[in-house]
Coordinates of C-alpha atoms and ligand atoms in Angstrom, one line a residue:
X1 CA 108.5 134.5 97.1
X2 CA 108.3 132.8 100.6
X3 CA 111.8 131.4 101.8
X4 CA 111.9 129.1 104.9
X5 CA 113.3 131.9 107.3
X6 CA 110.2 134.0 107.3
X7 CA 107.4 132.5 109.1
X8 CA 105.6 129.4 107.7
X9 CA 101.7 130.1 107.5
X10 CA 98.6 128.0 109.3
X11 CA 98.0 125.1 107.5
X12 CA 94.9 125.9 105.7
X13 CA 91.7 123.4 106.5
X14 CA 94.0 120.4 107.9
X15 CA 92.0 118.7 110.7
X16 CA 93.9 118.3 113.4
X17 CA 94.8 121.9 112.6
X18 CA 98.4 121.0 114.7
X19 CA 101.1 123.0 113.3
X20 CA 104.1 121.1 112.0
X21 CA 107.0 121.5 114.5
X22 CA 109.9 122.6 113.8
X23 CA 112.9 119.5 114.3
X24 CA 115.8 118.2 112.9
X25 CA 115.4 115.4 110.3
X26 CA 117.8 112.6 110.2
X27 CA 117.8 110.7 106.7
X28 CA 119.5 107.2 106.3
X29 CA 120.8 106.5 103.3
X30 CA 121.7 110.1 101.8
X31 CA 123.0 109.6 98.9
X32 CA 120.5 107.6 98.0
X33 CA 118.7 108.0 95.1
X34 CA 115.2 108.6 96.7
X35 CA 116.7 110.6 98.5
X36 CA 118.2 112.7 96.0
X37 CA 115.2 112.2 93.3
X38 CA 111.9 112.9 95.9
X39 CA 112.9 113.4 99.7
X40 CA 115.0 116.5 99.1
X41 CA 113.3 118.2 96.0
X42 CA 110.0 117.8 98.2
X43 CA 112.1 119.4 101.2
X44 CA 112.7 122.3 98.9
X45 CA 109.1 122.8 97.7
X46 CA 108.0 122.7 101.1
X47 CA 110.9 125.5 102.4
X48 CA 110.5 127.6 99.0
X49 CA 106.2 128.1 99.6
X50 CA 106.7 128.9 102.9
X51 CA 105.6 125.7 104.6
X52 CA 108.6 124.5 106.5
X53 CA 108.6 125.6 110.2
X54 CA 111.5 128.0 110.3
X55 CA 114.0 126.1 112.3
X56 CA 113.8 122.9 110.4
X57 CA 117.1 121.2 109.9
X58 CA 118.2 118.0 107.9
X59 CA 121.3 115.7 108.5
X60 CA 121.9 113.5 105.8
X61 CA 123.8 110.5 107.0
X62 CA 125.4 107.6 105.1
X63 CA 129.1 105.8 104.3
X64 CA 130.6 108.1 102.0
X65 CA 132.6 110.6 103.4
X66 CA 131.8 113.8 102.6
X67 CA 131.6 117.9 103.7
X68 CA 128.3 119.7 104.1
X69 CA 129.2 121.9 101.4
X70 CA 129.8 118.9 99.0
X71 CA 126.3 117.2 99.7
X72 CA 124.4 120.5 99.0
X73 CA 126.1 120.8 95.7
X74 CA 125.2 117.1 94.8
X75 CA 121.9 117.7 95.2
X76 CA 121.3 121.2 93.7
X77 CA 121.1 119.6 90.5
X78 CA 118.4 116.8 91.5
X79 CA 116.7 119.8 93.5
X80 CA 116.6 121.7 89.9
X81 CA 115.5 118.8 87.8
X82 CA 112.6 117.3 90.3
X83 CA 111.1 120.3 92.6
X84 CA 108.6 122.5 90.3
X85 CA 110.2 125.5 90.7
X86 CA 114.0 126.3 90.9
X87 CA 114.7 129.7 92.4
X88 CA 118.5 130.0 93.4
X89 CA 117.2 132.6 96.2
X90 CA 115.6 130.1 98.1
X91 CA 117.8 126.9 97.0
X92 CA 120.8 129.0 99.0
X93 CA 118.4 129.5 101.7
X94 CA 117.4 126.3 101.8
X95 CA 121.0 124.0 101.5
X96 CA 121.9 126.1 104.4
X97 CA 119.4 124.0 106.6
X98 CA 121.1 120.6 104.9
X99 CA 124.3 118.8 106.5
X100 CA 126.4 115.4 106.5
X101 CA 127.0 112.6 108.8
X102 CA 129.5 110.2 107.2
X103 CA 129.0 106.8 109.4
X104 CA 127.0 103.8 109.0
X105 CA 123.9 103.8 110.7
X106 CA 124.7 100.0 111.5
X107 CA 127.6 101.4 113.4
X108 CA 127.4 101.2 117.4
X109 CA 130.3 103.5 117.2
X110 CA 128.8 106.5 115.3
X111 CA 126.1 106.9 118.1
X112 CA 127.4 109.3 120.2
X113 CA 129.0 112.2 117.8
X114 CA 125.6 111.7 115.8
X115 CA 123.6 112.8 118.9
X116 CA 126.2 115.5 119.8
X117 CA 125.5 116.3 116.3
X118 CA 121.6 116.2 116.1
X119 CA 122.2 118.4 119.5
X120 CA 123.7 121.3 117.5
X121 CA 121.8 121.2 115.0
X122 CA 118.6 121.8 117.4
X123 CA 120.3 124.7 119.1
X124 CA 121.1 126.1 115.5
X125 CA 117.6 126.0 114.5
X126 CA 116.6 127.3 117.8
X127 CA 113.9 124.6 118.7
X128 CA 113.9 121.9 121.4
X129 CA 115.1 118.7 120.2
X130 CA 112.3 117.0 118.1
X131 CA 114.1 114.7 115.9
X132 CA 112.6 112.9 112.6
X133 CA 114.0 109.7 111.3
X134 CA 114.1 108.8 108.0
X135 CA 114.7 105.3 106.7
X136 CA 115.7 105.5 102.9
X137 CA 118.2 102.5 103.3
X138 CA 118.1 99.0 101.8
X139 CA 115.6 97.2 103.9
X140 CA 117.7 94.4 105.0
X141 CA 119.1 97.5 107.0
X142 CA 115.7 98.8 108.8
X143 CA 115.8 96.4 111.7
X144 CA 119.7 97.1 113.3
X145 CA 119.1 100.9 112.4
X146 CA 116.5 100.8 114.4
X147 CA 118.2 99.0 117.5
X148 CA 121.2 101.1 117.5
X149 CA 118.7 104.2 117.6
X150 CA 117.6 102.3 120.5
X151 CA 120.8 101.4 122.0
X152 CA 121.9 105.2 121.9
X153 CA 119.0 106.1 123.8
X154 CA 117.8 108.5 121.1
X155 CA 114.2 107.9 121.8
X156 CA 113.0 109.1 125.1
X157 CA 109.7 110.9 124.2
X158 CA 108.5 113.3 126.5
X159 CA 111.8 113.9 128.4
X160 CA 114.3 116.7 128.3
X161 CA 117.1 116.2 126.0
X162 CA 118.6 118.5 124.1
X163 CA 116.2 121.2 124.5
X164 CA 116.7 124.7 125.4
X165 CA 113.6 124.8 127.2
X166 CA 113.6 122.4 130.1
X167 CA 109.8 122.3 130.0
X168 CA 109.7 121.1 126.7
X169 CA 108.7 118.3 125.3
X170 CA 110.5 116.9 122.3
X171 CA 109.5 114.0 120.4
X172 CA 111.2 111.4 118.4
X173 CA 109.5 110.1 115.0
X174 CA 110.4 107.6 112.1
X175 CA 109.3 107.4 108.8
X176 CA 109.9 103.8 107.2
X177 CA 109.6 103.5 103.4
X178 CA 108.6 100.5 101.5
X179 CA 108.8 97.8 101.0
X180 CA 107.4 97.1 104.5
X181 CA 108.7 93.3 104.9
X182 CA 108.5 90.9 102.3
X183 CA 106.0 88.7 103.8
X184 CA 104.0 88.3 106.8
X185 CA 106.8 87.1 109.1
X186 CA 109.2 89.8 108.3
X187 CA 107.0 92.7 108.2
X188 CA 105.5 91.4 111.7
X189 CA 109.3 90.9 112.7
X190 CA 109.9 94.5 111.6
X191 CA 106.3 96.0 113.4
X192 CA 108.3 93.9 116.6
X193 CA 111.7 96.2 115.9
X194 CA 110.3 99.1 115.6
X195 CA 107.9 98.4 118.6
X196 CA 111.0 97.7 120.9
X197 CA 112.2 101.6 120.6
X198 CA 108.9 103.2 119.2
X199 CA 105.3 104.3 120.1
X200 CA 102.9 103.4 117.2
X201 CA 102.1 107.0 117.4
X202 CA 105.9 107.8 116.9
X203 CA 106.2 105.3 113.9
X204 CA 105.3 106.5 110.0
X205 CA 104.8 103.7 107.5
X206 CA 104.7 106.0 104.3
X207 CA 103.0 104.7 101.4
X208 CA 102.8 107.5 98.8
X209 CA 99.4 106.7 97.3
X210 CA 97.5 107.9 100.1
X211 CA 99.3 111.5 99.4
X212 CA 97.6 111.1 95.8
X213 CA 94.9 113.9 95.4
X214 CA 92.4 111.2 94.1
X215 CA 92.7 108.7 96.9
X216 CA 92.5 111.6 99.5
X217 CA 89.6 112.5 97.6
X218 CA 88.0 109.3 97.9
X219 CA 86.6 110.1 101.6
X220 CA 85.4 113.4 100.5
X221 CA 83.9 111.7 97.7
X222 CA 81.8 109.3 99.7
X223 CA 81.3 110.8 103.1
X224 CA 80.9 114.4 102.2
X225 CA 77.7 113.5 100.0
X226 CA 75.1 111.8 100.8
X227 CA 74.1 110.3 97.2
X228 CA 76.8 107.8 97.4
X229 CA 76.4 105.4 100.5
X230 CA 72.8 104.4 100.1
X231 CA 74.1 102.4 96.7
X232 CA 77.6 101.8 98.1
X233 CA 77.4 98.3 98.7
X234 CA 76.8 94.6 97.0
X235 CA 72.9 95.5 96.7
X236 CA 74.2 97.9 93.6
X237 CA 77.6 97.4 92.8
X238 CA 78.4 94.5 90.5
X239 CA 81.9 94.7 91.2
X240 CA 85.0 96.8 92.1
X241 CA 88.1 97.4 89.3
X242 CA 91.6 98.6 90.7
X243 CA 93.8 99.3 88.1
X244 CA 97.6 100.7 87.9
X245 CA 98.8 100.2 84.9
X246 CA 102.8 101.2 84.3
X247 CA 104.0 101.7 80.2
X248 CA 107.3 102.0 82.3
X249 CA 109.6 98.9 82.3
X250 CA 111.4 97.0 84.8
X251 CA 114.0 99.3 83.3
X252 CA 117.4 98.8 85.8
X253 CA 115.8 97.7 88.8
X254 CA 115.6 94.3 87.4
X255 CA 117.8 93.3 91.0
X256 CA 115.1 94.8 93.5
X257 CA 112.2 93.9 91.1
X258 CA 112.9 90.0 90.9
X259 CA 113.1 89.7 94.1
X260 CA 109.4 91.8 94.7
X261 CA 107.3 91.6 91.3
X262 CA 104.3 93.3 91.1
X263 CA 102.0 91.8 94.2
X264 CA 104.9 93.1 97.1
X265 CA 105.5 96.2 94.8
X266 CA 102.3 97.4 94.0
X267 CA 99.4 95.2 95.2
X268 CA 100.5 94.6 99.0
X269 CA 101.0 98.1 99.5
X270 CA 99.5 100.9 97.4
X271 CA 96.7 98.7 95.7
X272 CA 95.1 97.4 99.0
X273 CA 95.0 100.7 100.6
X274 CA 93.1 102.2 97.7
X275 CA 90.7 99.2 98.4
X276 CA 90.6 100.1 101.7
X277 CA 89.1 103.1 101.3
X278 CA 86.7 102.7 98.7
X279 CA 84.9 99.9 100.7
X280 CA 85.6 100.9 104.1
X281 CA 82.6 102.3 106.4
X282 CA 82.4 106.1 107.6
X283 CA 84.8 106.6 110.2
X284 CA 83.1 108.4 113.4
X285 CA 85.6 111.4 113.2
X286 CA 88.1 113.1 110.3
X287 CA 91.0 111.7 112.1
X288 CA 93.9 109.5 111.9
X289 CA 92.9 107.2 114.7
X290 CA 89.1 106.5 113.4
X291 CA 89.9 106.3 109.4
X292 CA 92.9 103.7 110.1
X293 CA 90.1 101.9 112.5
X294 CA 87.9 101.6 109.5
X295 CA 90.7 100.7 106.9
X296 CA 92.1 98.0 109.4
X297 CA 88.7 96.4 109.4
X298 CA 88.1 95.9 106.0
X299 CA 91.7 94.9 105.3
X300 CA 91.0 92.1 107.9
X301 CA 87.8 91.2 106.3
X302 CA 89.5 90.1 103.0
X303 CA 88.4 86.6 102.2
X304 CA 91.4 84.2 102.5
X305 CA 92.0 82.9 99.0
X306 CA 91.3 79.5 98.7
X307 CA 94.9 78.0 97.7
X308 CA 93.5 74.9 95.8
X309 CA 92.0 77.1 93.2
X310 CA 94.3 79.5 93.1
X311 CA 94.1 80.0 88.9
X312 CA 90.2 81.0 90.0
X313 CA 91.5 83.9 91.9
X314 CA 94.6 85.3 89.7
X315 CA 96.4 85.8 86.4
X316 CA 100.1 86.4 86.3
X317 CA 102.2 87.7 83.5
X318 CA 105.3 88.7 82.4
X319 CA 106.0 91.1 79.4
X320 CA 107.6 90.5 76.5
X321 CA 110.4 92.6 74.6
X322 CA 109.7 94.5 71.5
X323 CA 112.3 96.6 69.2
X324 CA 112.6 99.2 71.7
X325 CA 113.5 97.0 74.9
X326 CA 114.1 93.5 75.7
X327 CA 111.7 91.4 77.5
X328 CA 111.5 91.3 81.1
X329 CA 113.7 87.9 81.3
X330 CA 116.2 89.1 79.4
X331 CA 116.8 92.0 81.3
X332 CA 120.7 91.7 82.8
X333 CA 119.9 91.3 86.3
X334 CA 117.1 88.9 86.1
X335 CA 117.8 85.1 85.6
X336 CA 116.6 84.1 82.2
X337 CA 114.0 81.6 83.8
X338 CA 112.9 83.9 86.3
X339 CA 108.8 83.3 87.6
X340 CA 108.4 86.7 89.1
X341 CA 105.4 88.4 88.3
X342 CA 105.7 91.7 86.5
X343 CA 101.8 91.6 85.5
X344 CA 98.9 90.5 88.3
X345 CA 95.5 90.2 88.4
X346 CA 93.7 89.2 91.7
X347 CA 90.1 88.7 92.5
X348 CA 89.4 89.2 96.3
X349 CA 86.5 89.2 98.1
X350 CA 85.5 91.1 101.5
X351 CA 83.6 89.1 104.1
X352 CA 80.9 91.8 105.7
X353 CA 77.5 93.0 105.0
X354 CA 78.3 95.1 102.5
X355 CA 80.5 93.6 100.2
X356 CA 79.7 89.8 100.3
X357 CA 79.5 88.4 96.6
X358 CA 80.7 91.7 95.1
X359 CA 84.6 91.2 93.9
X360 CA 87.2 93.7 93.9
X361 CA 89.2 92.9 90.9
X362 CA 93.0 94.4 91.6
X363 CA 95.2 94.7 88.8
X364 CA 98.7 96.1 87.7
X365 CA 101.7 95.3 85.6
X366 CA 105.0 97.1 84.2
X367 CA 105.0 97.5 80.1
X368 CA 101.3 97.7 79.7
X369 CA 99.5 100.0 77.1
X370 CA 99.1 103.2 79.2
X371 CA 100.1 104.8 82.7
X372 CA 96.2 104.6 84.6
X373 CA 95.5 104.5 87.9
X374 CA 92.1 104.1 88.2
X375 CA 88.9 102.9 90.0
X376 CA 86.2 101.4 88.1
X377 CA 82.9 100.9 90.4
X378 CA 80.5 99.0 88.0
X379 CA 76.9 98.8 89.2
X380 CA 74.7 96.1 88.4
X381 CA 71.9 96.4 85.2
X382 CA 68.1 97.5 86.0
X383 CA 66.6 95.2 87.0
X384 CA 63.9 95.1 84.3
X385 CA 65.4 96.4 81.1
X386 CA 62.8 99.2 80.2
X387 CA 64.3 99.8 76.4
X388 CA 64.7 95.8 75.5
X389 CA 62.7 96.7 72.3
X390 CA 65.0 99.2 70.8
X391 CA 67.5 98.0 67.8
X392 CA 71.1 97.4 68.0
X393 CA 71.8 100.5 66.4
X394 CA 69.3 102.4 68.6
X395 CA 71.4 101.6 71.4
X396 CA 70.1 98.0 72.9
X397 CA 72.6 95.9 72.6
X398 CA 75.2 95.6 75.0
X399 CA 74.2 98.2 77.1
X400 CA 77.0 99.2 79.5
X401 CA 76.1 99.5 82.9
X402 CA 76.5 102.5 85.2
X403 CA 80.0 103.1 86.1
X404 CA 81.9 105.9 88.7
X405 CA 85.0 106.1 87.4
X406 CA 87.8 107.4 89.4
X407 CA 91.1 108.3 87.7
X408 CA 93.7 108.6 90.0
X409 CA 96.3 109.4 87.5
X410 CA 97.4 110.6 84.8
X411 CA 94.3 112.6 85.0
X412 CA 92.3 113.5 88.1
X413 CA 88.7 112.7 87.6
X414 CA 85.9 111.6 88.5
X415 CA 83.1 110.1 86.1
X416 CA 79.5 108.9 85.9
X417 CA 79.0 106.8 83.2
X418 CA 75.0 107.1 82.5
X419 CA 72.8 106.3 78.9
X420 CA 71.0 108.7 78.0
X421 CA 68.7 109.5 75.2
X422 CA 69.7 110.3 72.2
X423 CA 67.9 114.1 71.0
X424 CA 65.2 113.9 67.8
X425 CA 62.0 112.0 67.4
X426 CA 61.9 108.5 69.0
X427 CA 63.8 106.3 71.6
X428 CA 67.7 106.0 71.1
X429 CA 70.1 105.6 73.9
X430 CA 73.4 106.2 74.2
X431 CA 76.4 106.3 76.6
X432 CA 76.9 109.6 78.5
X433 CA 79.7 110.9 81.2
X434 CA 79.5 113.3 83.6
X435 CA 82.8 114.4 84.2
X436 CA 84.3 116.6 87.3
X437 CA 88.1 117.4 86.3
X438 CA 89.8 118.1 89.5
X439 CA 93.0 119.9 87.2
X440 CA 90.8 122.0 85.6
X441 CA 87.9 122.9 88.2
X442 CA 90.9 123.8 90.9
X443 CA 93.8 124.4 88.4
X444 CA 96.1 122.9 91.1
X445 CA 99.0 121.3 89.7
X446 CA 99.7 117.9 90.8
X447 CA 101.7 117.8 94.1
X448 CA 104.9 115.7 95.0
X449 CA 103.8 113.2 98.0
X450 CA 106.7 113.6 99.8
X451 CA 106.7 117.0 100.9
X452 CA 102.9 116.9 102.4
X453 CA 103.8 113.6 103.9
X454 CA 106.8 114.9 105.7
X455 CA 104.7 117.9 107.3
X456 CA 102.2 115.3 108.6
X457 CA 104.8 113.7 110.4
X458 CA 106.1 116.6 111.9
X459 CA 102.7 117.6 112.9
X460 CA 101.6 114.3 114.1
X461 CA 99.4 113.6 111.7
X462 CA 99.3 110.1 111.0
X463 CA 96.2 110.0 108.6
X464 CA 97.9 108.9 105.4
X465 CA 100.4 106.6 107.3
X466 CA 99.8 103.2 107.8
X467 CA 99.2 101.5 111.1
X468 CA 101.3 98.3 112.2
X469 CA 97.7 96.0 111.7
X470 CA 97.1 97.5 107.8
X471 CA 100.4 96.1 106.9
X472 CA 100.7 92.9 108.5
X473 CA 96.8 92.4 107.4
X474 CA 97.6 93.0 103.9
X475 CA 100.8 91.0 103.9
X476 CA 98.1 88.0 105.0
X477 CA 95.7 88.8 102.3
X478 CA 98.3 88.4 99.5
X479 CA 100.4 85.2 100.7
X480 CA 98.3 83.1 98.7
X481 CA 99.6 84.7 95.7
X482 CA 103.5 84.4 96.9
X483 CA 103.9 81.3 98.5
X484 CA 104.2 78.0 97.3
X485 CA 100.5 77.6 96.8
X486 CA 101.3 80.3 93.7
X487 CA 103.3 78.1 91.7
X488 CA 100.5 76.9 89.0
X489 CA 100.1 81.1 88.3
X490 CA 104.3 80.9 87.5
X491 CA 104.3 78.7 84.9
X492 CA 105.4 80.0 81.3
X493 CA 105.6 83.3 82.3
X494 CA 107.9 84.3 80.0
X495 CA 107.2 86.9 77.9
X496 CA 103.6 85.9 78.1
X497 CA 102.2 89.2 77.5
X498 CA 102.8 92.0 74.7
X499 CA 104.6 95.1 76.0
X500 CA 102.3 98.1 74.9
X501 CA 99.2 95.9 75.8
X502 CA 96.5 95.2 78.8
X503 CA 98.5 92.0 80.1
X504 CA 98.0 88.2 79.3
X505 CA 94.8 86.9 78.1
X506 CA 94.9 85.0 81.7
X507 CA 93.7 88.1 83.0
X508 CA 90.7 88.7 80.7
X509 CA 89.5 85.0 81.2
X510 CA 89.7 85.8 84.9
X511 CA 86.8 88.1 84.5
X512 CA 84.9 86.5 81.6
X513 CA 84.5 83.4 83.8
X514 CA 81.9 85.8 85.1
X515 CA 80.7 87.3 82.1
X516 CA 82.4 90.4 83.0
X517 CA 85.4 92.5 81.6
X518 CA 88.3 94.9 82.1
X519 CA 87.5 98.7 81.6
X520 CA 89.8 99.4 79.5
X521 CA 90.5 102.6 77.7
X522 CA 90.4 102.0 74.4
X523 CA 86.9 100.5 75.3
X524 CA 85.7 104.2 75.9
Ligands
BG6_1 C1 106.5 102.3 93.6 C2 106.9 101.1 93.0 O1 106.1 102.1 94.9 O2 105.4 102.9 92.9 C3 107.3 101.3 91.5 O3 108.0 100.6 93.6 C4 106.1 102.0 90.8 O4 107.6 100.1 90.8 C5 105.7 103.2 91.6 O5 106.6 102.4 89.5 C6 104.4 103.8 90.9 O6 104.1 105.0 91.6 P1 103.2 106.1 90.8 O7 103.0 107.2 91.8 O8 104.0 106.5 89.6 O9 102.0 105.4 90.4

């Protein structure tokens, strides 16, 4: 068993091969329920394999007051429910690195003791000041957390502040979670706060997706083969699917989620950056500088949507209740006329060479049949169908087309969809997959985002952040849907779609406009 005191190894294979550094990380909003339910779990994991720099402290600050020794023993039992494996041995170790700040990080007031604090905790962990900032607060609070940090003078990169070492160099990071903004104007107000006290290279939009195995994958997929790019483009592909599909409900967050619905909770964010990097070009280098480059352009490319039309482009929904949970509308903290969207379906096209006329087809929704993250790339037909003279039942009807399926989650896989003939005497066809089970071929469990994550940033590794430009370019590519312009979309929402199904029939006419259709499971 590793514990965090003995020395963290090399991280194996990462590209900028940068060690993570040792600091002291300063989460807003402790007793939070993120961070409670991911941020420390993943702290744990990280600690108990041996992959926190020794040193590594964490101040947990928010309202309540409360004793060091009475935050570590609320969180033991989150740390023993959500991090994979519970070992008391290193959990001791571990909550010894964890203390409280009771304060308000609103508060001018608190500013000074919390440095003097952060101070200590550096020279406790015997390490020269580097300091990580964590945002897990309400978002209406992001912007004066961020000015007080200012104010207090807590960000001066590159200058001696608490260090031992009078040589060193200390840095000063921030993670900010989602949501990022709510629109355009206040994500590009909150790029403008965080600007005022922070380098872009000190600031970490986290979106957990790009921590997904799959979506990492995606790179490795197209740029470390070379069968891939030659058809990667509108000459073969028919069209793009992006699906993430929740069974979940709305559940208790019914407050948070009227106010977002599905496009600023799931499309805006984790959905667009998935459709970043399936249609992005190669960047020039592995790196966090040249694969944002290559995400920002494509992100910038997407085709405004023209408002006019707007039932062209998108199907919204909203599911209904069954015996086992009342529909979305009648959920306690929602209004009972409510228009946000807990299903959506966009179509959005990418202005460049190698995407003109081929759709990307994003869609996701609470409620529905299954939990699926997936990407569907569906190619187009032959061009001259060889096998037109076979019978239905010898396979010509309705052939489907080549498809590389990428299952993000539950399962992580990758699949070619072929035909293929069928064995004995004469011509059948039939539908064949090549599979590649990640699970199985590398036996790796699935890994928590958050722990990976926070070693980036404290390794300077922004690769699966987002830059300021990827979030205020996908905030423009989905205002269509939100503003005013969306209000044919929001009409009879209610209940307009089964829970336990694919979402509204909206969204199946959406595609069968161009003789086309959803992948979905059950049509496996
Ligand atoms: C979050 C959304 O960002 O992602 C949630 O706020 C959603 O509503 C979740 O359930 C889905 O994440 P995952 O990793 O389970 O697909």
């Amino acid at each position: 068993m590793h514990t965090m005191e003995e020395t963290a190894p090399a991280p194996t294979g990462h590209p900028a091969g940068a060690q993570p550094e040792p600091c002291v990380i300063v989460i807003f909003g402790a007793s939070g329920d993120l961070t409670a339910r991911k941020l420390i779990p993943a702290l744990y994991e990280t600690a108990r394999t041996g992959r926190l720099p020794r040193g590594t402290r964490i101040l947990g600050l928010s309202r309540t007051e409360m004793s060091d020794a009475a935050w570590r023993e609320s969180l033991e039992p989150w740390v023993r429910q959500h991090a994979t494996g519970f070992d008391e041995e290193a959990w001791r170790t571990f909550a010894r690195s964890l203390h409280y700040f009771a304060g308000s990080g609103t508060n001018a007031t608190i500013y000074e003791s919390l440095k003097s604090r952060i101070e200590e905790l550096a020279r406790d962990g015997e390490h020269h000041g580097n300091v990580l900032f964590y945002l897990s607060v309400a978002p209406s609070l992001y912007e004066p957390i961020i000015e007080q940090i200012g104010r207090a003078d807590l960000v001066f990169e590159g200058k001696r502040w608490c260090s031992l070492d009078p040589d060193a160099m200390p840095w000063q990071r921030i993670i900010v979670e989602k949501p990022f903004g709510r629109d355009k104007a206040t994500a590009a107000s909150l790029n403008r706060a965080l600007g005022r006290v922070f380098e872009e290279d000190a600031i970490y939009r986290i979106d957990h997706y790009l921590a997904k195995e799959l979506v990492q994958n995606l790179l490795v997929l197209r740029f470390g083969n070379t069968i891939f790019e030659p058809i990667w483009n509108h000459r073969y592909i028919d069209h793009v699917q992006i699906t993430a599909s929740e069974s979940v409900s709305v559940g208790s967050r019914g407050a948070y989620y009227d106010e977002a619905g599905a496009i600023r909770d799931m499309i805006q964010s984790h959905l667009l950056q998935i459709l970043a990097l399936v249609a992005m070009d190669a960047p020039t280098q592995y790196a966090a500088h040249q694969i944002r480059q290559e995400k920002i352009k494509i992100i910038e490319a997407i085709a405004p949507t023209p408002v006019d039309n707007i039932e062209w482009f998108a199907a919204f929904g909203q599911y209904a209740g069954d015996d086992r949970e009342p529909a979305y509308h009648q959920l306690p903290d929602v209004p009972g006329d409510t228009t946000t969207e807990t299903f959506a379906a966009l179509t959005l096209h990418i202005d460049n060479w190698r995407w003109a006329g081929t759709p990307f087809y994003l869609r996701t929704g609470k409620r529905m049949a299954e939990k699926r993250t997936e990407i569907v790339i569906e190619f187009k037909k032959p061009p001259v169908d060889l096998f037109r003279f076979l019978t239905a039942a010898d396979g010509s009807a309705d052939r489907p087309p080549n498809r590389i399926i990428i299952e993000i989650a539950p399962t992580e896989r990758v699949g070619v969809q072929l035909q293929g003939k069928v064995p004995g005497t004469g011509v059948r066809l039939d539908t064949v997959r090549m599979d590649f089970d990640y699970q199985q071929r590398f036996h790796a469990e699935p890994v928590e985002a958050y722990g990976p994550l926070l070693l980036d940033a404290m390794r300077g590794d922004q690769t699966l952040y987002k830059h300021r430009l990827e979030v205020e370019g996908a905030w423009s590519a989905i205002m269509p849907f939100l503003n005013d312009h969306s209000a044919p979309l929001r009409r009879n929402l209610n209940g307009n779609y089964a829970a336990g199904s694919w979402g509204p029939e909206s969204a199946d006419a959406l595609l069968a406009r161009h003789g086309r259709a959803w992948y979905n499971v059950d049509r496996r």
